[in-house]
Amino acid sequence: MRFEVRKKTEAGILELTWEKRETDRACLRDLVNQWGYALDRDCQIDLEAFGAEQFGGAVSEAAFFLTEALMQGAYRFGRKVLGPGASERIFELRDQLAALPEVTVYLVFSGESEESPEPAVEKAQRLGRCRNYARMLGDLPANYLTADDLCLYAQKMAAEKPALSLEIFRDQELREMGCGGILGVNQASGTQAALLHLRCEGKEKGPVTALVGKGVMFDSGGIHLKSMGGMEGMKYDMCGAADVLCLMEYAADTGCGFPLTAAVPLVENALSEKSLRMGDVITMLSGRTVEVYNTDAEGRLVLADGLAFAAREAERLVDLATLTYSCQEALGDETTGFFCNEEGLAQQVERACLASGEPVWRLPLGERYRHQLLWSKTADLANYMPDKRAGASVAGSFLQEFVEGRPWVHFDMVGPAVLRKENGRMEKGATGRMFGAVARLLEI
């Protein structure tokens, strides 16, 4: 898939037209995703007509949105390249696995504007590629992408990006650090847990932002074993980790303004005689103790250690996770729930999401939810409240206990992160939702 910017020219190529009407950028993204999904030949799009309404005539902004949204719709998972030995070559195969059609999209404009849209198009292509790499990682079968495989992928990625540095902590180092949440969830797995720590130096000195992504490579539920229906799609429980890893690549490619770090914990919630049991007490990286009431509420244990680790060097924390079905039940499959402990940051989140056309809704935190985690007789708090009401807010309040007072936003994207059936806009599977919004947030 190629993009070319040129002045308006003669007809003859398929022209995708935008019918002007009152709408918002979320609806606009749906339309452009639909264009990309159906694209099978060269086409041209009038940038000025497209950008006149939602973008106030800003050609570069319209070109950026259009390019990355087309790439999101056009993505197809290239399953034909999977085979023996592929798990060790995911990085090398990623452009074939995150496949795009062999077409050229001509973005045409009058040329009267002083600003050239070409830099915006190039940047948008980088975002589109990195988001589709994250989707490809989510779409891979769990036996092709274990924690070992994703560590190898991260090593190869960092080796190609001079702006990135990478440390990987495995079981021994995690034990020495005291990461009881990560190790506890992973203790029934045949693969060592991992914590990826990435850094990207900013162009300027300033506050450090940390990204944290939930990386449960497969979630059986543990002792609280999921049903067959509940276990379907649990390879996608690492979409937050995939997004964070590829957001760091995007930041390295485009140059982040301020220093950026990432903590990506990787585990498998498996089932064996070594599994965490109901009532077990684990000691987290922060030193707090947690009673495990529900072994299928494992994501918050993993994220809690990741957040505590990230808080050691960052002034602002952003985490992405497929965390609770309670959030999906409240908001459905199109809207991401977010939680935030600082009003200024919450306003930035809403601006970034509005600009990217990715719907979010802020859900509440507070003592009334935190109190529901303080019932344990044997630990500082429990990982679950037997009463399932307000499950997303209870989970968010659990995470807040580990952010060390830092400004923090948590995206619970279990609904929008995965498309469960074709909708004419995107292929079934990982969607990359919130990738563009978080990329914008990092630039505010």
Short mmCIF file of C-alpha atoms in Angstrom, two decimals:
data_model
loop_
_atom_site.label_atom_id
_atom_site.label_comp_id
_atom_site.label_asym_id
_atom_site.label_seq_id
_atom_site.Cartn_x
_atom_site.Cartn_y
_atom_site.Cartn_z
CA MET A 1 0.00 0.00 0.00
CA ARG A 2 1.56 3.26 -1.15
CA PHE A 3 0.53 6.87 -0.60
CA GLU A 4 1.35 9.70 -2.98
CA VAL A 5 0.54 13.37 -2.54
CA ARG A 6 -0.05 15.27 -5.77
CA LYS A 7 -1.98 18.15 -7.23
CA LYS A 8 -5.41 17.55 -8.67
CA THR A 9 -5.26 15.78 -11.98
CA GLU A 10 -7.48 14.27 -14.61
CA ALA A 11 -10.12 11.71 -13.77
CA GLY A 12 -9.73 8.03 -14.55
CA ILE A 13 -8.78 6.61 -11.15
CA LEU A 14 -11.40 5.44 -8.67
CA GLU A 15 -12.35 8.49 -6.63
CA LEU A 16 -13.45 8.00 -3.04
CA THR A 17 -15.80 10.81 -2.11
CA TRP A 18 -16.88 12.13 1.24
CA GLU A 19 -20.52 13.09 1.60
CA LYS A 20 -20.64 16.17 3.78
CA ARG A 21 -22.90 15.80 6.77
CA GLU A 22 -23.00 16.52 10.46
CA THR A 23 -20.88 13.87 12.14
CA ASP A 24 -17.93 13.40 14.45
CA ARG A 25 -14.47 11.95 13.94
CA ALA A 26 -15.46 8.57 15.30
CA CYS A 27 -18.02 8.23 12.49
CA LEU A 28 -15.43 9.59 10.06
CA ARG A 29 -12.95 6.94 11.18
CA ASP A 30 -15.59 4.26 10.60
CA LEU A 31 -16.08 5.53 7.05
CA VAL A 32 -12.37 5.62 6.24
CA ASN A 33 -11.85 2.18 7.81
CA GLN A 34 -14.61 0.96 5.50
CA TRP A 35 -12.81 2.46 2.50
CA GLY A 36 -9.57 0.77 3.50
CA TYR A 37 -11.24 -2.57 4.16
CA ALA A 38 -12.73 -2.64 0.64
CA LEU A 39 -9.73 -1.19 -1.19
CA ASP A 40 -8.59 -3.44 -4.04
CA ARG A 41 -7.34 -0.98 -6.67
CA ASP A 42 -5.67 2.42 -6.99
CA CYS A 43 -7.77 5.38 -5.90
CA GLN A 44 -7.62 9.10 -5.26
CA ILE A 45 -9.12 11.25 -2.52
CA ASP A 46 -9.55 15.01 -2.54
CA LEU A 47 -7.81 16.17 0.65
CA GLU A 48 -9.39 19.61 0.69
CA ALA A 49 -12.91 18.28 0.29
CA PHE A 50 -12.24 15.63 2.93
CA GLY A 51 -10.72 18.12 5.38
CA ALA A 52 -13.12 20.99 4.88
CA GLU A 53 -15.63 20.05 7.57
CA GLN A 54 -14.01 18.09 10.41
CA PHE A 55 -10.54 19.56 10.02
CA GLY A 56 -11.34 23.19 9.30
CA GLY A 57 -9.47 23.04 6.02
CA ALA A 58 -6.21 21.87 7.66
CA VAL A 59 -4.86 19.73 4.85
CA SER A 60 -2.02 18.15 6.84
CA GLU A 61 -4.25 17.14 9.73
CA ALA A 62 -6.79 15.67 7.32
CA ALA A 63 -4.04 13.80 5.45
CA PHE A 64 -2.68 12.30 8.68
CA PHE A 65 -6.09 11.07 9.82
CA LEU A 66 -7.00 9.74 6.41
CA THR A 67 -3.74 7.85 5.88
CA GLU A 68 -3.58 6.02 9.20
CA ALA A 69 -7.31 5.21 9.22
CA LEU A 70 -7.10 3.75 5.70
CA MET A 71 -4.21 1.54 6.81
CA GLN A 72 -6.21 0.40 9.83
CA GLY A 73 -9.09 -0.73 7.62
CA ALA A 74 -6.85 -2.32 4.98
CA TYR A 75 -4.93 -4.62 7.37
CA ARG A 76 -5.12 -8.37 6.81
CA PHE A 77 -3.41 -11.04 8.92
CA GLY A 78 -1.04 -12.99 6.64
CA ARG A 79 -1.60 -16.46 8.04
CA LYS A 80 -0.04 -18.21 5.03
CA VAL A 81 3.50 -17.42 6.20
CA LEU A 82 3.03 -19.26 9.50
CA GLY A 83 4.78 -22.60 9.73
CA PRO A 84 7.59 -24.47 11.49
CA GLY A 85 10.18 -22.05 12.86
CA ALA A 86 8.01 -18.99 12.28
CA SER A 87 7.79 -18.14 15.99
CA GLU A 88 11.51 -17.31 16.02
CA ARG A 89 11.17 -15.14 12.90
CA ILE A 90 8.10 -13.05 13.71
CA PHE A 91 10.07 -9.81 13.47
CA GLU A 92 11.45 -10.70 10.05
CA LEU A 93 8.02 -11.84 8.83
CA ARG A 94 6.03 -8.98 10.27
CA ASP A 95 5.39 -7.09 7.04
CA GLN A 96 3.98 -10.28 5.54
CA LEU A 97 1.95 -11.02 8.65
CA ALA A 98 0.62 -7.45 8.85
CA ALA A 99 -0.35 -7.46 5.19
CA LEU A 100 -1.68 -4.53 3.16
CA PRO A 101 -3.08 -4.52 -0.39
CA GLU A 102 -0.81 -3.70 -3.35
CA VAL A 103 -2.51 -0.43 -4.26
CA THR A 104 -1.59 3.24 -4.52
CA VAL A 105 -3.67 5.92 -2.81
CA TYR A 106 -3.30 9.35 -4.39
CA LEU A 107 -4.05 12.20 -1.98
CA VAL A 108 -4.82 15.12 -4.27
CA PHE A 109 -5.11 18.81 -3.45
CA SER A 110 -4.96 22.13 -5.25
CA GLY A 111 -1.48 23.02 -4.06
CA GLU A 112 -2.64 26.49 -3.03
CA SER A 113 -1.96 25.83 0.65
CA GLU A 114 1.46 26.89 1.93
CA GLU A 115 1.77 23.73 3.99
CA SER A 116 2.70 20.47 2.33
CA PRO A 117 0.82 17.41 3.59
CA GLU A 118 3.70 15.07 2.73
CA PRO A 119 5.38 15.09 6.20
CA ALA A 120 2.01 14.33 7.81
CA VAL A 121 1.41 11.46 5.40
CA GLU A 122 4.85 9.99 6.14
CA LYS A 123 4.27 10.22 9.89
CA ALA A 124 0.81 8.69 9.56
CA GLN A 125 2.23 5.77 7.61
CA ARG A 126 4.63 5.12 10.48
CA LEU A 127 1.74 5.14 12.93
CA GLY A 128 -0.34 2.89 10.68
CA ARG A 129 2.49 0.38 10.29
CA CYS A 130 3.28 0.26 14.00
CA ARG A 131 -0.38 -0.14 14.93
CA ASN A 132 -0.75 -2.97 12.43
CA TYR A 133 2.36 -4.65 13.86
CA ALA A 134 0.66 -4.56 17.27
CA ARG A 135 -2.48 -6.08 15.76
CA MET A 136 -0.43 -8.79 14.08
CA LEU A 137 1.14 -9.71 17.44
CA GLY A 138 -2.35 -10.01 18.93
CA ASP A 139 -3.62 -12.14 16.04
CA LEU A 140 -0.79 -14.67 16.31
CA PRO A 141 -1.74 -18.02 17.87
CA ALA A 142 -0.48 -18.33 21.43
CA ASN A 143 1.89 -21.18 20.53
CA TYR A 144 3.58 -18.89 17.98
CA LEU A 145 4.00 -16.05 20.47
CA THR A 146 5.08 -17.03 23.96
CA ALA A 147 6.83 -14.68 26.36
CA ASP A 148 10.13 -16.02 24.98
CA ASP A 149 9.07 -15.17 21.43
CA LEU A 150 7.94 -11.65 22.32
CA CYS A 151 11.22 -11.03 24.17
CA LEU A 152 13.09 -12.03 21.02
CA TYR A 153 10.86 -9.75 18.93
CA ALA A 154 11.57 -6.83 21.30
CA GLN A 155 15.31 -7.49 21.15
CA LYS A 156 15.32 -7.42 17.34
CA MET A 157 13.16 -4.31 17.28
CA ALA A 158 15.38 -2.43 19.73
CA ALA A 159 18.52 -3.46 17.83
CA GLU A 160 17.17 -1.64 14.75
CA LYS A 161 16.19 1.52 16.65
CA PRO A 162 19.13 3.57 17.98
CA ALA A 163 16.73 5.74 19.98
CA LEU A 164 15.52 2.73 21.99
CA SER A 165 17.19 0.89 24.85
CA LEU A 166 15.88 -2.39 26.23
CA GLU A 167 16.34 -4.40 29.41
CA ILE A 168 14.66 -7.77 29.93
CA PHE A 169 14.12 -9.22 33.40
CA ARG A 170 13.27 -12.92 33.67
CA ASP A 171 12.36 -15.13 36.65
CA GLN A 172 15.56 -14.80 38.66
CA GLU A 173 15.71 -11.02 38.36
CA LEU A 174 11.98 -10.72 39.03
CA ARG A 175 12.37 -12.77 42.21
CA GLU A 176 15.23 -10.56 43.34
CA MET A 177 13.12 -7.46 42.63
CA GLY A 178 10.12 -8.91 44.51
CA CYS A 179 7.61 -8.94 41.61
CA GLY A 180 5.16 -11.28 43.31
CA GLY A 181 2.26 -10.32 41.07
CA ILE A 182 4.04 -11.17 37.82
CA LEU A 183 5.64 -14.35 39.19
CA GLY A 184 2.48 -15.52 40.96
CA VAL A 185 0.31 -15.34 37.86
CA ASN A 186 2.98 -17.08 35.77
CA GLN A 187 3.99 -19.83 38.21
CA ALA A 188 2.01 -22.58 36.45
CA SER A 189 3.46 -21.72 33.05
CA GLY A 190 6.21 -23.70 31.36
CA THR A 191 7.74 -20.43 30.12
CA GLN A 192 9.53 -17.93 32.32
CA ALA A 193 7.82 -14.62 32.99
CA ALA A 194 9.39 -11.45 31.66
CA LEU A 195 9.37 -7.72 32.24
CA LEU A 196 10.45 -5.64 29.26
CA HIS A 197 11.82 -2.22 30.18
CA LEU A 198 12.24 0.17 27.26
CA ARG A 199 13.46 3.76 27.13
CA CYS A 200 13.23 6.35 24.40
CA GLU A 201 15.14 9.58 24.98
CA GLY A 202 13.15 12.70 24.17
CA LYS A 203 14.26 15.65 22.11
CA GLU A 204 13.90 17.84 25.18
CA LYS A 205 14.44 17.52 28.90
CA GLY A 206 11.21 17.19 30.78
CA PRO A 207 8.87 14.94 32.73
CA VAL A 208 9.11 11.23 31.98
CA THR A 209 5.97 9.41 30.84
CA ALA A 210 5.74 5.65 31.31
CA LEU A 211 3.58 3.28 29.28
CA VAL A 212 2.52 0.01 30.91
CA GLY A 213 0.84 -2.78 28.92
CA LYS A 214 -0.86 -5.92 30.15
CA GLY A 215 0.88 -8.92 28.60
CA VAL A 216 -1.03 -12.09 29.47
CA MET A 217 0.02 -14.25 26.54
CA PHE A 218 -2.87 -16.63 27.18
CA ASP A 219 -5.43 -16.60 29.96
CA SER A 220 -6.99 -19.91 30.93
CA GLY A 221 -8.37 -18.41 34.13
CA GLY A 222 -6.10 -20.58 36.29
CA ILE A 223 -7.81 -22.53 39.07
CA HIS A 224 -10.94 -20.52 38.28
CA LEU A 225 -10.90 -22.09 34.83
CA LYS A 226 -12.82 -20.30 32.11
CA SER A 227 -15.57 -21.99 30.12
CA MET A 228 -14.90 -22.87 26.48
CA GLY A 229 -16.74 -19.74 25.38
CA GLY A 230 -14.95 -17.62 27.97
CA MET A 231 -11.55 -18.94 26.89
CA GLU A 232 -12.12 -18.18 23.22
CA GLY A 233 -9.92 -15.31 22.12
CA MET A 234 -7.75 -15.31 25.25
CA LYS A 235 -4.63 -15.06 23.07
CA TYR A 236 -5.70 -11.40 22.79
CA ASP A 237 -5.12 -10.77 26.50
CA MET A 238 -1.73 -9.33 25.56
CA CYS A 239 -3.02 -6.59 23.24
CA GLY A 240 -2.08 -3.91 25.77
CA ALA A 241 1.51 -5.18 25.81
CA ALA A 242 1.63 -5.31 22.00
CA ASP A 243 0.31 -1.75 21.77
CA VAL A 244 2.88 -0.42 24.23
CA LEU A 245 5.78 -2.20 22.53
CA CYS A 246 4.78 -0.82 19.13
CA LEU A 247 4.02 2.65 20.51
CA MET A 248 7.63 2.73 21.67
CA GLU A 249 8.72 1.84 18.14
CA TYR A 250 6.54 4.65 16.77
CA ALA A 251 8.06 7.08 19.27
CA ALA A 252 11.57 6.01 18.26
CA ASP A 253 10.70 6.42 14.56
CA THR A 254 9.17 9.88 14.90
CA GLY A 255 11.12 11.33 17.83
CA CYS A 256 9.26 11.79 21.10
CA GLY A 257 9.27 15.27 22.58
CA PHE A 258 9.96 14.23 26.17
CA PRO A 259 11.54 11.10 27.67
CA LEU A 260 9.39 8.01 27.40
CA THR A 261 9.71 4.65 29.15
CA ALA A 262 7.71 1.45 29.06
CA ALA A 263 7.13 -1.50 31.37
CA VAL A 264 5.70 -4.57 29.65
CA PRO A 265 5.08 -7.58 31.93
CA LEU A 266 4.64 -10.91 30.12
CA VAL A 267 3.02 -13.98 31.72
CA GLU A 268 0.77 -16.93 30.96
CA ASN A 269 -2.13 -17.68 33.28
CA ALA A 270 -1.93 -21.45 32.94
CA LEU A 271 -3.34 -24.36 34.94
CA SER A 272 -1.25 -26.98 36.78
CA GLU A 273 -0.47 -28.19 40.29
CA LYS A 274 1.64 -25.02 40.65
CA SER A 275 -1.22 -22.61 39.93
CA LEU A 276 -2.12 -19.84 42.32
CA ARG A 277 -4.95 -20.98 44.58
CA MET A 278 -7.91 -19.14 45.96
CA GLY A 279 -6.82 -17.58 49.24
CA ASP A 280 -3.08 -17.51 48.47
CA VAL A 281 -1.31 -14.34 49.60
CA ILE A 282 1.41 -12.78 47.44
CA THR A 283 3.76 -9.88 48.11
CA MET A 284 3.87 -7.32 45.34
CA LEU A 285 6.82 -5.27 44.09
CA SER A 286 5.51 -2.32 46.11
CA GLY A 287 5.71 -4.42 49.31
CA ARG A 288 1.96 -4.62 49.74
CA THR A 289 0.31 -8.01 50.20
CA VAL A 290 -2.66 -9.25 48.18
CA GLU A 291 -5.04 -12.13 48.82
CA VAL A 292 -5.93 -13.87 45.56
CA TYR A 293 -9.66 -14.37 45.73
CA ASN A 294 -10.12 -14.88 41.98
CA THR A 295 -7.30 -16.38 39.91
CA ASP A 296 -9.08 -15.12 36.77
CA ALA A 297 -8.56 -11.53 37.97
CA GLU A 298 -4.89 -11.91 37.16
CA GLY A 299 -4.36 -8.91 34.88
CA ARG A 300 -4.52 -6.42 37.73
CA LEU A 301 -1.81 -8.36 39.61
CA VAL A 302 0.51 -8.20 36.61
CA LEU A 303 -0.25 -4.55 35.89
CA ALA A 304 0.20 -3.58 39.53
CA ASP A 305 3.83 -4.72 39.48
CA GLY A 306 4.33 -3.03 36.11
CA LEU A 307 2.92 0.26 37.42
CA ALA A 308 4.99 0.13 40.60
CA PHE A 309 8.11 -0.52 38.51
CA ALA A 310 7.31 2.33 36.10
CA ALA A 311 6.52 4.77 38.94
CA ARG A 312 10.13 4.58 40.09
CA GLU A 313 11.33 6.71 37.18
CA ALA A 314 8.26 8.36 35.64
CA GLU A 315 6.20 11.41 36.55
CA ARG A 316 3.16 10.28 34.55
CA LEU A 317 1.75 6.77 33.97
CA VAL A 318 -0.44 5.46 31.14
CA ASP A 319 -1.56 1.83 31.06
CA LEU A 320 -3.44 -0.15 28.43
CA ALA A 321 -5.19 -3.41 29.19
CA THR A 322 -7.92 -5.81 28.17
CA LEU A 323 -8.91 -5.93 31.82
CA THR A 324 -12.58 -6.39 32.79
CA TYR A 325 -15.69 -7.67 31.08
CA SER A 326 -17.58 -5.35 33.43
CA CYS A 327 -16.32 -2.44 31.33
CA GLN A 328 -17.45 -4.13 28.12
CA GLU A 329 -20.88 -4.79 29.64
CA ALA A 330 -21.18 -1.12 30.58
CA LEU A 331 -19.84 0.48 27.38
CA GLY A 332 -20.08 -2.20 24.68
CA ASP A 333 -17.55 -2.97 21.97
CA GLU A 334 -17.10 0.52 20.51
CA THR A 335 -16.17 2.64 23.55
CA THR A 336 -13.11 2.31 25.78
CA GLY A 337 -13.44 3.00 29.48
CA PHE A 338 -10.78 5.12 31.10
CA PHE A 339 -9.91 5.95 34.67
CA CYS A 340 -7.81 8.88 35.77
CA ASN A 341 -6.69 10.32 39.09
CA GLU A 342 -5.81 13.82 37.88
CA GLU A 343 -8.17 16.26 36.17
CA GLY A 344 -5.64 17.93 33.89
CA LEU A 345 -4.54 14.57 32.52
CA ALA A 346 -8.16 13.45 32.08
CA GLN A 347 -8.85 16.52 29.94
CA GLN A 348 -5.78 15.76 27.81
CA VAL A 349 -7.04 12.20 27.31
CA GLU A 350 -10.44 13.42 26.16
CA ARG A 351 -8.89 15.89 23.70
CA ALA A 352 -6.56 13.24 22.25
CA CYS A 353 -9.37 10.71 21.86
CA LEU A 354 -11.73 13.24 20.31
CA ALA A 355 -9.08 14.24 17.74
CA SER A 356 -8.28 10.63 16.87
CA GLY A 357 -11.93 9.57 16.59
CA GLU A 358 -11.62 6.82 19.20
CA PRO A 359 -14.55 6.98 21.65
CA VAL A 360 -13.87 6.84 25.39
CA TRP A 361 -15.93 7.31 28.53
CA ARG A 362 -14.51 8.19 31.92
CA LEU A 363 -15.56 5.85 34.72
CA PRO A 364 -15.30 6.63 38.43
CA LEU A 365 -12.67 5.85 41.03
CA GLY A 366 -12.95 6.63 44.72
CA GLU A 367 -12.98 5.39 48.27
CA ARG A 368 -16.37 3.70 47.84
CA TYR A 369 -14.74 1.30 45.34
CA ARG A 370 -11.37 1.01 47.07
CA HIS A 371 -13.12 0.03 50.30
CA GLN A 372 -14.49 -3.09 48.60
CA LEU A 373 -10.91 -4.44 48.32
CA LEU A 374 -10.07 -4.13 52.02
CA TRP A 375 -11.98 -7.12 53.35
CA SER A 376 -9.10 -9.62 53.49
CA LYS A 377 -8.17 -11.04 56.89
CA THR A 378 -4.70 -12.15 55.73
CA ALA A 379 -3.48 -9.38 53.38
CA ASP A 380 -3.49 -5.63 52.82
CA LEU A 381 -6.11 -5.98 50.11
CA ALA A 382 -7.82 -8.56 47.91
CA ASN A 383 -7.66 -8.76 44.13
CA TYR A 384 -11.41 -9.10 43.73
CA MET A 385 -14.72 -8.27 45.31
CA PRO A 386 -17.12 -11.23 45.56
CA ASP A 387 -19.98 -8.86 44.73
CA LYS A 388 -19.39 -8.36 41.00
CA ARG A 389 -21.07 -4.96 40.77
CA ALA A 390 -18.94 -2.01 39.54
CA GLY A 391 -16.21 -4.48 38.59
CA ALA A 392 -14.36 -2.09 36.29
CA SER A 393 -14.15 0.64 38.96
CA VAL A 394 -13.08 -1.87 41.62
CA ALA A 395 -10.31 -3.10 39.32
CA GLY A 396 -9.26 0.47 38.55
CA SER A 397 -9.16 1.25 42.26
CA PHE A 398 -6.93 -1.78 42.80
CA LEU A 399 -4.47 -0.46 40.22
CA GLN A 400 -4.52 3.01 41.76
CA GLU A 401 -3.05 1.50 44.93
CA PHE A 402 0.22 0.93 43.02
CA VAL A 403 0.79 4.19 41.10
CA GLU A 404 2.60 5.87 44.02
CA GLY A 405 0.54 9.05 43.70
CA ARG A 406 1.64 9.72 40.12
CA PRO A 407 -0.80 11.24 37.61
CA TRP A 408 -2.17 8.14 35.91
CA VAL A 409 -4.65 7.04 33.28
CA HIS A 410 -5.86 3.46 32.81
CA PHE A 411 -7.56 2.35 29.58
CA ASP A 412 -9.81 -0.69 29.97
CA MET A 413 -10.27 -1.72 26.33
CA VAL A 414 -11.48 -5.31 26.53
CA GLY A 415 -14.42 -4.53 24.21
CA PRO A 416 -12.88 -2.36 21.47
CA ALA A 417 -9.47 -4.09 21.37
CA VAL A 418 -10.85 -7.15 19.55
CA LEU A 419 -13.39 -7.34 16.75
CA ARG A 420 -15.31 -10.56 17.28
CA LYS A 421 -17.02 -10.68 13.89
CA GLU A 422 -16.58 -8.93 10.56
CA ASN A 423 -18.29 -5.55 10.33
CA GLY A 424 -17.26 -4.27 6.91
CA ARG A 425 -14.79 -1.84 8.46
CA MET A 426 -12.00 -4.09 9.73
CA GLU A 427 -10.94 -7.70 9.66
CA LYS A 428 -12.01 -9.87 12.57
CA GLY A 429 -9.34 -9.88 15.29
CA ALA A 430 -7.16 -7.27 16.97
CA THR A 431 -8.20 -3.72 16.08
CA GLY A 432 -5.41 -1.51 17.42
CA ARG A 433 -8.01 0.74 19.04
CA MET A 434 -6.57 3.45 21.32
CA PHE A 435 -3.17 3.25 19.61
CA GLY A 436 -3.71 6.52 17.75
CA ALA A 437 -5.26 8.26 20.75
CA VAL A 438 -2.35 7.36 23.04
CA ALA A 439 0.13 8.45 20.35
CA ARG A 440 -1.59 11.85 20.32
CA LEU A 441 -1.69 11.98 24.11
CA LEU A 442 2.10 11.56 24.25
CA GLU A 443 2.48 14.65 22.06
CA ILE A 444 0.33 16.95 24.22
#
